[in-house]
Amino acid sequence: MDEKLITLNNLKIFAEELLKANYTLILQDKQGIRWEKISNSDELHISSKLKPTKASFKEFVFSKTEPIFYFNNKNDGVELIDSNLSAEKMVFFGSKPCDAKSINIMSKVFNWDYKDNFFNTKAENSIVIGMLCEYRDEFCFCTSVNLSPVSSDGSDLFLIPTDENNFAIRIVTEKGREFIQPFLKLFAEGNPETTDQIFKKINLPEKGFESEVIRSWIGNNFEHKYFERAGEICLGCGQCAFVCPVCHCFDIVDEECGYSCGRRMKNWDACQFSLFTLHGSGHNPRHNQTQRYRQRISHKFKYYVDKFDEILCTGCGRCSRGCPVGIDIGQIAKEVHSLAANKV
Amino acid sequence: MNELREKAKELLLNNTVKLIIGYANGNGHNRTYPFIARNAADANRLVFNEYCVNNLAVYLTRKEFKGKGIIGIVAKGCDVKAIIQLIQENQINKDEVYIIGMNCNGAVNQLDNSFEKTTLAQKCINCTVRTPALYHALIGTTKDIEEPADTLGEKIKEVEKLNADSRWDFWEAQFEKCIKCYACRQVCPLCYCEQCIVDKTVPRWIESSAHTRGNFSWNIIRAFHLSGRCIGCGECERVCPMDIPLSMLNRKMSIIAKKEFDYSAGVSLDSPTLVGTYNMKDRQDFIK
Amino acid sequence: MNIYKPELMVIKNIIDETKDTRTFKLQFKDEEIAKSFSFKAGQFGEYSLFGEGESTFCIASSPTRSGYIECSFKKVGKVTSALAKLDVGDVIGFRGPYGNYFPIEEMKGKNVLFIAGGIGLAPVRCVIWNVLDLRKDFKAVTIVYGARSVEDLIYKKELDEWQSMPDVKTFVTVDPGGQSNDWKGEVGFVPAIVEKAVQQSENTIAIVCGPPIMIKFTIPVLTKLGFAEENIITTLENRMKCGLGKCGRCNVGNVYVCKDGPVFTYQQLKTLPAEY
Ligand SMILES: Cc1cc2nc3c(=O)[nH]c(=O)nc-3n(C[C@H](O)[C@H](O)[C@H](O)COP(=O)(O)OP(=O)(O)OC[C@H]3O[C@@H](n4cnc5c(N)ncnc54)[C@H](O)[C@@H]3O)c2cc1C
Ligand code: SF4
Ligand code: SF4
Ligand code: SF4
Ligand code: SF4
Ligand code: SF4
Ligand code: FES
């Protein structure tokens, strides 16, 4: 593996040059709410100790709302006008491993058979500079979903702080290598063995459950009463899905944008809303919140794994930190694991 | 705590109530979450402390509980305001709820599901209902607490000082962030409509897209629909993942309701609802 | 390629089937597309009116009849109400064909039993014509169709046509109380008529589409007759948006109904969570 070294100072110059080269730099904001574009390298605010923002950066690759085409209702018929695909070159700077992996995970659903070019264009135009993570709280569980605070899976480049003012940077993908090429003068040669030593010293969140156990338990216990525990208090909002780095459900709706013209929009949606599955006839296949909560857990830990061979969760803990009624998905997975172990 | 658990056990065992909506300890320290107690063993898990921020009245109108017999609820004074308002608006039957009122010494400020131990929640500042206005059993005692300054009131005054354009800019920057997760609506005890106006599609009143235009209509219409009804529990602002200061809007509306109509929501079972009554003395001059 | 952008189609003919159900005959505006377009029985499309939105309907015409497609829809909400106001010559959007299809090839050389209720006849009608247009490839053909009342029966002209065919056994029924004074067909719920009309299951494929409640009571009748679970075929109508396996709305267990369905055998259905 190729590895370089860079000083904090040079990292700022690197950011400056990227801005000059027309890259959009996107970072965790200072309030800890969401990811923001910066216009000046002085705003480069990265640290391995930051708490994950309330919302992930997915909104930059999978917009909360975006036009998929425009239409003009004219006297002699309808005219459809394509919506421009964004050509913006984005760099997610200092992403935690639990965010970095998200693009690859969502890419599976957006590319099986039909290809969603709204997502793909943005994903292709993105560079993920991941960073080793030293934040921990009781909501984090990346190690239970095959990730870890030192995982570079999903990153194109991976930053490792070696001391206050110095970083090592791993070149993880070919895309990362090409991206960094023009700026190599800012970097010195590094030694992967030294950073391997750093990795060894990082304390990892304790592994709370085996995802495979959860998957097979769900497969056999679909009607289990356990789901009611969360289902009866869950309020059915979209918080958990919308802050999640990998939830990807959406709605398609038309709206006006002027006299006789309009646009068709692709908007975030979530399986926790009661209207999500409501039929025109009034029949609703998931008519109570327990069923809807079960869908959330099952889709994440079973269906998506069965279908796409990826767990639909990076263990970032966001949905749990923000849940209005304190439903903690990591805790639920742990409890399911112990239910499975006790065969109940 | 024991007093609460004993009371809960008694109510469940002698079938006074079918179930009790209360709080239990969550994963990790310093956290509680809503918990439904159905038997004596459940009752032993009930807790009440400064981390019980949720307004559990939101569950009273839920299909799963409403009309299913007498429901017990552990309620602070502010939660009871919501219950009073719900009774006033004919959403729940006075005889189908058993209020286990809690004398409250303030809840602590919550930052997502972790807590800032040292500060009092905004809603507890200047609280006038530390002993609930309505209850069937009352538990605990109040003691003196130190109240910080009312920063919400200050914030409202700050924005009021701005000119219209700057006020617009202020709110635009806030609403732009909204992701239409509707957590504010779902957690609000007074957002009980079976079909929310934002979900009406024929015709569509509010665009479902979370762009600035759609967000303006959503956030403003929600504030309108709660004016004279919001009891100020602060739940919507607490749960908003994008940290939009929703309480500023709601508080401002209740200041107006107080000033113009001398009305405060959820205060007494005897005062009719603001939007549900017409009084000859009501001001007409806003009708142009 | 923008997978969400529809092609334009012109409404060539409109038939009012019942007071709330209409059939459109549609042709692509673009001649190239019209020529290259093909589909299989059981597939569906996303039909849209610009400014109102999209709705999912099956293609109700048979693939054996090219040059146009037909769809029948019931007015239940926003898009269907708006579509119901259109006239011949108006233009709508169409994306498709999507989803899997009925195993016509495997059905050849076998008896076919069609059972439909209400608007559920739309997808079945597509297969019926497909089979009838290749009549000699199939053995006995039986059709059982029911609706709430005489007024709710759709494709009335075709029902007469099928009834007059010597090599097709057709039973049309209405729910008790739904008959008119001059009604000459059957009276009773679909499962009861199936029990009366069908004697054997040997070498037979049953295609069942209709409201969930009808399907629920018809399946036991069929299993009692000895139908193997893999020979009972139905379609699911989970709510859909994209039709492309992206938006997540139609996800049930490990399948996306829009891609892995909408056609499922009863055997496959039993492996899914009952969320349809
Ligand atoms: C594979 C497949 C094939 C189908 N084939 C056919 C067919 O051939 N013919 C046919 O008629 N139908 C068919 N359907 C069903 C059809 O797709 C729906 O009936 C149709 O999309 C309804 O569209 P709409 O926009 O008119 O209704 P919508 O306005 O979207 O809603 C329909 C109803 O849902 C409820 N609803 C919607 N939004 C809300 C809300 N916000 N709050 C509360 N309730 C709400 C209301 O009761 C409303 O009347 C098929 C479905 C599938 C999946
Ligand atoms: S955030 Fe919590 S309350 Fe809201 S839907 Fe998710 S689990 Fe339920
Ligand atoms: S489900 Fe929750 S913990 Fe898992 S990735 Fe999504 S937000 Fe993070
Ligand atoms: S958990 Fe729900 S909202 Fe998230 S991707 Fe799965 S179905 Fe969609
Ligand atoms: S609007 Fe907000 S503060 Fe007012 S009652 Fe509802 S949740 Fe509480
Ligand atoms: S909780 Fe906040 S982000 Fe969610 S809909 Fe309400 S205002 Fe918008
Ligand atoms: S309809 Fe969108 S995934 Fe099936």
PDB file of C-alpha atoms in Angstrom, chain B residues 231 235 265:
ATOM      1  CA  ILE B 231     -48.358  24.362  25.089  1.00  0.00           C
ATOM      2  CA  GLU B 235     -40.399  18.688  22.035  1.00  0.00           C
ATOM      3  CA  ALA B 265     -53.136  26.980  25.888  1.00  0.00           C
TER       4      ALA B 265
END
